[in-house]
Every structure is written in structure tokens, then in C-alpha cells.
Amino acid sequence: MDDLRLAPTVGIVGCVLYLAALAVPYALVETPSAVSAYYSAGAFSPLIPGVFALISIIVLAAGREGRSDPSVAAGASIGIGVFIVALSAVWALTVPESLVLGLTESTLMEHHRWAVVAAGCPIPLGSAWFARALGLL
């Protein structure tokens, strides 16, 4: 097993999972404006960390393929990953539960905000594993 290739791939998969988790309400809720209200109801929108997840995909892939300095890519993606998880957690804690329960009858939406936070966790974990494989940690 090559940790220098597998570790950033775990981070990239985490980014894709995070973006997929952000897309789930659009499939469960009938009106897109309700999803927009859901995402803007907290302290700030989790779509902001979604943009950083896209950036993290590029950073991790560039570090894995040697197109940028792997140690810089690993360090940057750790910071970005922690930022994604922290902002997602703040959003999940501040979004009103009454709004979440009123979106749809699906019980999946009750746990969606916590699934978004959990989906972001592989990003800093894979990035830290990448840094460790590089001998930085």
C-alpha cells in the first residue's frame, strides 16, 4: 500500500462525499427555495465550505501527482479541511431544528446537517495521513 498515493485520495474522496452530502437536500425537498432557506438559516451557509472542498480536491490532487510541493499541499489541505469541518459544525449547531423538520416528511433530513459535518471529516484526516506519509508529522 502506497501511503503517498492513498492518503491524498482519501482526502479527495472526503471532498467528493462532502459535496454529495450538500446535494442531498435538493433530491429530498420539492422546492429548491426551501433548500436555499435551509442552507442560509444557520450562522453562515455550508456552501462556503463546499467551495473550499472543491479547492481542496485540486490541492490534494496536485500534491499527489507532484505538480506542486506535496508538503505544501498536505499542510494547506489540513488547514482547509479543519476549516471545512469547523464551519460545517457551526452551521449544524445554529440552524433551527424547526426549519429542518419542516422541510420534508423524510426522516433523512433530520440527520442531514450532522451527516454534512461527518462527511467533511475525511478531508483533514486524509490530509494529516498524507503529511505523516511525507514525514512531516
PDB file of C-alpha atoms in Angstrom, residues 8-132:
ATOM      1  CA  PRO A   8      -4.485  12.218  -0.537  1.00  0.00           C
ATOM      2  CA  THR A   9      -7.012  10.034  -2.340  1.00  0.00           C
ATOM      3  CA  VAL A  10      -8.847   9.594   0.977  1.00  0.00           C
ATOM      4  CA  GLY A  11      -8.936  13.381   1.304  1.00  0.00           C
ATOM      5  CA  ILE A  12     -10.214  13.757  -2.257  1.00  0.00           C
ATOM      6  CA  VAL A  13     -12.932  11.162  -1.643  1.00  0.00           C
ATOM      7  CA  GLY A  14     -13.860  13.083   1.527  1.00  0.00           C
ATOM      8  CA  CYS A  15     -14.254  16.240  -0.537  1.00  0.00           C
ATOM      9  CA  VAL A  16     -16.497  14.448  -3.014  1.00  0.00           C
ATOM     10  CA  LEU A  17     -18.558  12.989  -0.144  1.00  0.00           C
ATOM     11  CA  TYR A  18     -18.919  16.455   1.361  1.00  0.00           C
ATOM     12  CA  LEU A  19     -20.151  17.881  -1.938  1.00  0.00           C
ATOM     13  CA  ALA A  20     -22.526  14.938  -2.377  1.00  0.00           C
ATOM     14  CA  ALA A  21     -23.893  15.487   1.135  1.00  0.00           C
ATOM     15  CA  LEU A  22     -24.592  19.115   0.235  1.00  0.00           C
ATOM     16  CA  ALA A  23     -26.558  17.957  -2.826  1.00  0.00           C
ATOM     17  CA  VAL A  24     -28.823  15.507  -0.953  1.00  0.00           C
ATOM     18  CA  PRO A  25     -31.483  18.056   0.114  1.00  0.00           C
ATOM     19  CA  TYR A  26     -32.065  19.008  -3.499  1.00  0.00           C
ATOM     20  CA  ALA A  27     -33.174  15.412  -4.118  1.00  0.00           C
ATOM     21  CA  LEU A  28     -35.318  15.141  -0.977  1.00  0.00           C
ATOM     22  CA  VAL A  29     -37.032  18.547  -0.833  1.00  0.00           C
ATOM     23  CA  GLU A  30     -39.527  19.502  -3.514  1.00  0.00           C
ATOM     24  CA  THR A  31     -38.793  23.227  -3.684  1.00  0.00           C
ATOM     25  CA  PRO A  32     -35.238  24.478  -4.209  1.00  0.00           C
ATOM     26  CA  SER A  33     -36.081  27.734  -2.430  1.00  0.00           C
ATOM     27  CA  ALA A  34     -36.700  25.740   0.769  1.00  0.00           C
ATOM     28  CA  VAL A  35     -33.218  24.240   0.464  1.00  0.00           C
ATOM     29  CA  SER A  36     -31.815  27.721  -0.032  1.00  0.00           C
ATOM     30  CA  ALA A  37     -33.559  28.854   3.154  1.00  0.00           C
ATOM     31  CA  TYR A  38     -32.231  25.780   4.963  1.00  0.00           C
ATOM     32  CA  TYR A  39     -28.652  26.492   3.937  1.00  0.00           C
ATOM     33  CA  SER A  40     -28.859  30.182   4.796  1.00  0.00           C
ATOM     34  CA  ALA A  41     -30.626  29.695   8.154  1.00  0.00           C
ATOM     35  CA  GLY A  42     -27.521  28.996  10.211  1.00  0.00           C
ATOM     36  CA  ALA A  43     -24.673  31.300  11.143  1.00  0.00           C
ATOM     37  CA  PHE A  44     -23.495  31.041   7.529  1.00  0.00           C
ATOM     38  CA  SER A  45     -24.079  28.732   4.617  1.00  0.00           C
ATOM     39  CA  PRO A  46     -22.259  25.379   4.379  1.00  0.00           C
ATOM     40  CA  LEU A  47     -21.959  26.098   0.678  1.00  0.00           C
ATOM     41  CA  ILE A  48     -18.962  28.300   1.567  1.00  0.00           C
ATOM     42  CA  PRO A  49     -17.019  25.269   2.867  1.00  0.00           C
ATOM     43  CA  GLY A  50     -18.265  23.483  -0.264  1.00  0.00           C
ATOM     44  CA  VAL A  51     -16.197  25.885  -2.353  1.00  0.00           C
ATOM     45  CA  PHE A  52     -13.210  25.109  -0.163  1.00  0.00           C
ATOM     46  CA  ALA A  53     -13.840  21.390  -0.702  1.00  0.00           C
ATOM     47  CA  LEU A  54     -13.510  21.998  -4.438  1.00  0.00           C
ATOM     48  CA  ILE A  55     -10.244  23.836  -3.822  1.00  0.00           C
ATOM     49  CA  SER A  56      -9.023  21.031  -1.575  1.00  0.00           C
ATOM     50  CA  ILE A  57      -9.610  18.494  -4.361  1.00  0.00           C
ATOM     51  CA  ILE A  58      -7.267  20.480  -6.587  1.00  0.00           C
ATOM     52  CA  VAL A  59      -4.665  20.944  -3.845  1.00  0.00           C
ATOM     53  CA  LEU A  60      -4.616  17.269  -2.860  1.00  0.00           C
ATOM     54  CA  ALA A  61      -4.540  16.042  -6.448  1.00  0.00           C
ATOM     55  CA  ALA A  62      -1.694  18.414  -7.318  1.00  0.00           C
ATOM     56  CA  GLY A  63       0.286  17.270  -4.274  1.00  0.00           C
ATOM     57  CA  ARG A  64      -0.362  13.608  -5.000  1.00  0.00           C
ATOM     58  CA  GLU A  65       0.742  13.923  -8.620  1.00  0.00           C
ATOM     59  CA  GLY A  66       3.788  16.059  -7.794  1.00  0.00           C
ATOM     60  CA  ARG A  67       2.531  19.101  -9.696  1.00  0.00           C
ATOM     61  CA  SER A  68       3.011  21.140  -6.554  1.00  0.00           C
ATOM     62  CA  ASP A  69       5.143  20.599  -3.478  1.00  0.00           C
ATOM     63  CA  PRO A  70       3.496  17.673  -1.637  1.00  0.00           C
ATOM     64  CA  SER A  71       4.389  19.070   1.784  1.00  0.00           C
ATOM     65  CA  VAL A  72       2.736  22.401   0.972  1.00  0.00           C
ATOM     66  CA  ALA A  73      -0.298  20.591  -0.430  1.00  0.00           C
ATOM     67  CA  ALA A  74      -0.574  18.417   2.678  1.00  0.00           C
ATOM     68  CA  GLY A  75      -0.293  21.377   5.035  1.00  0.00           C
ATOM     69  CA  ALA A  76      -2.714  23.529   3.093  1.00  0.00           C
ATOM     70  CA  SER A  77      -5.264  20.757   2.840  1.00  0.00           C
ATOM     71  CA  ILE A  78      -5.076  20.096   6.591  1.00  0.00           C
ATOM     72  CA  GLY A  79      -5.918  23.737   7.235  1.00  0.00           C
ATOM     73  CA  ILE A  80      -8.658  23.766   4.625  1.00  0.00           C
ATOM     74  CA  GLY A  81     -10.100  20.505   5.980  1.00  0.00           C
ATOM     75  CA  VAL A  82     -10.212  21.749   9.562  1.00  0.00           C
ATOM     76  CA  PHE A  83     -11.841  24.955   8.301  1.00  0.00           C
ATOM     77  CA  ILE A  84     -14.482  22.924   6.415  1.00  0.00           C
ATOM     78  CA  VAL A  85     -15.333  20.776   9.440  1.00  0.00           C
ATOM     79  CA  ALA A  86     -15.392  23.738  11.838  1.00  0.00           C
ATOM     80  CA  LEU A  87     -17.651  25.895   9.662  1.00  0.00           C
ATOM     81  CA  SER A  88     -19.940  22.938   8.997  1.00  0.00           C
ATOM     82  CA  ALA A  89     -20.216  22.238  12.714  1.00  0.00           C
ATOM     83  CA  VAL A  90     -21.049  25.872  13.473  1.00  0.00           C
ATOM     84  CA  TRP A  91     -23.729  25.808  10.775  1.00  0.00           C
ATOM     85  CA  ALA A  92     -25.154  22.499  12.063  1.00  0.00           C
ATOM     86  CA  LEU A  93     -25.370  23.874  15.595  1.00  0.00           C
ATOM     87  CA  THR A  94     -27.033  27.139  14.577  1.00  0.00           C
ATOM     88  CA  VAL A  95     -29.616  26.027  12.017  1.00  0.00           C
ATOM     89  CA  PRO A  96     -33.072  25.975  13.681  1.00  0.00           C
ATOM     90  CA  GLU A  97     -34.415  22.470  14.172  1.00  0.00           C
ATOM     91  CA  SER A  98     -37.951  23.618  13.393  1.00  0.00           C
ATOM     92  CA  LEU A  99     -36.793  24.605   9.912  1.00  0.00           C
ATOM     93  CA  VAL A 100     -35.122  21.231   9.399  1.00  0.00           C
ATOM     94  CA  LEU A 101     -38.230  19.314  10.444  1.00  0.00           C
ATOM     95  CA  GLY A 102     -40.483  21.467   8.254  1.00  0.00           C
ATOM     96  CA  LEU A 103     -38.618  20.884   5.008  1.00  0.00           C
ATOM     97  CA  THR A 104     -39.913  17.433   4.154  1.00  0.00           C
ATOM     98  CA  GLU A 105     -41.531  14.384   5.656  1.00  0.00           C
ATOM     99  CA  SER A 106     -38.391  12.351   5.028  1.00  0.00           C
ATOM    100  CA  THR A 107     -36.606  11.448   8.245  1.00  0.00           C
ATOM    101  CA  LEU A 108     -33.287  11.657   6.416  1.00  0.00           C
ATOM    102  CA  MET A 109     -33.367  15.448   6.682  1.00  0.00           C
ATOM    103  CA  GLU A 110     -33.385  15.255  10.479  1.00  0.00           C
ATOM    104  CA  HIS A 111     -29.825  13.940  10.403  1.00  0.00           C
ATOM    105  CA  HIS A 112     -28.596  15.693   7.280  1.00  0.00           C
ATOM    106  CA  ARG A 113     -26.738  18.534   8.993  1.00  0.00           C
ATOM    107  CA  TRP A 114     -24.740  16.081  11.099  1.00  0.00           C
ATOM    108  CA  ALA A 115     -24.050  13.953   8.032  1.00  0.00           C
ATOM    109  CA  VAL A 116     -22.583  17.049   6.362  1.00  0.00           C
ATOM    110  CA  VAL A 117     -20.230  17.531   9.302  1.00  0.00           C
ATOM    111  CA  ALA A 118     -19.276  13.840   9.282  1.00  0.00           C
ATOM    112  CA  ALA A 119     -18.714  13.894   5.523  1.00  0.00           C
ATOM    113  CA  GLY A 120     -16.150  16.648   5.975  1.00  0.00           C
ATOM    114  CA  CYS A 121     -14.065  14.708   8.498  1.00  0.00           C
ATOM    115  CA  PRO A 122     -12.121  12.562   5.993  1.00  0.00           C
ATOM    116  CA  ILE A 123     -10.676  15.720   4.439  1.00  0.00           C
ATOM    117  CA  PRO A 124      -8.378  16.737   7.327  1.00  0.00           C
ATOM    118  CA  LEU A 125      -7.820  13.082   8.286  1.00  0.00           C
ATOM    119  CA  GLY A 126      -6.623  12.125   4.810  1.00  0.00           C
ATOM    120  CA  SER A 127      -4.549  15.294   4.663  1.00  0.00           C
ATOM    121  CA  ALA A 128      -2.923  14.548   8.027  1.00  0.00           C
ATOM    122  CA  TRP A 129      -2.216  10.999   6.845  1.00  0.00           C
ATOM    123  CA  PHE A 130      -0.613  12.483   3.724  1.00  0.00           C
ATOM    124  CA  ALA A 131       1.559  14.757   5.893  1.00  0.00           C
ATOM    125  CA  ARG A 132       2.539  11.791   8.047  1.00  0.00           C
TER     126      ARG A 132
END
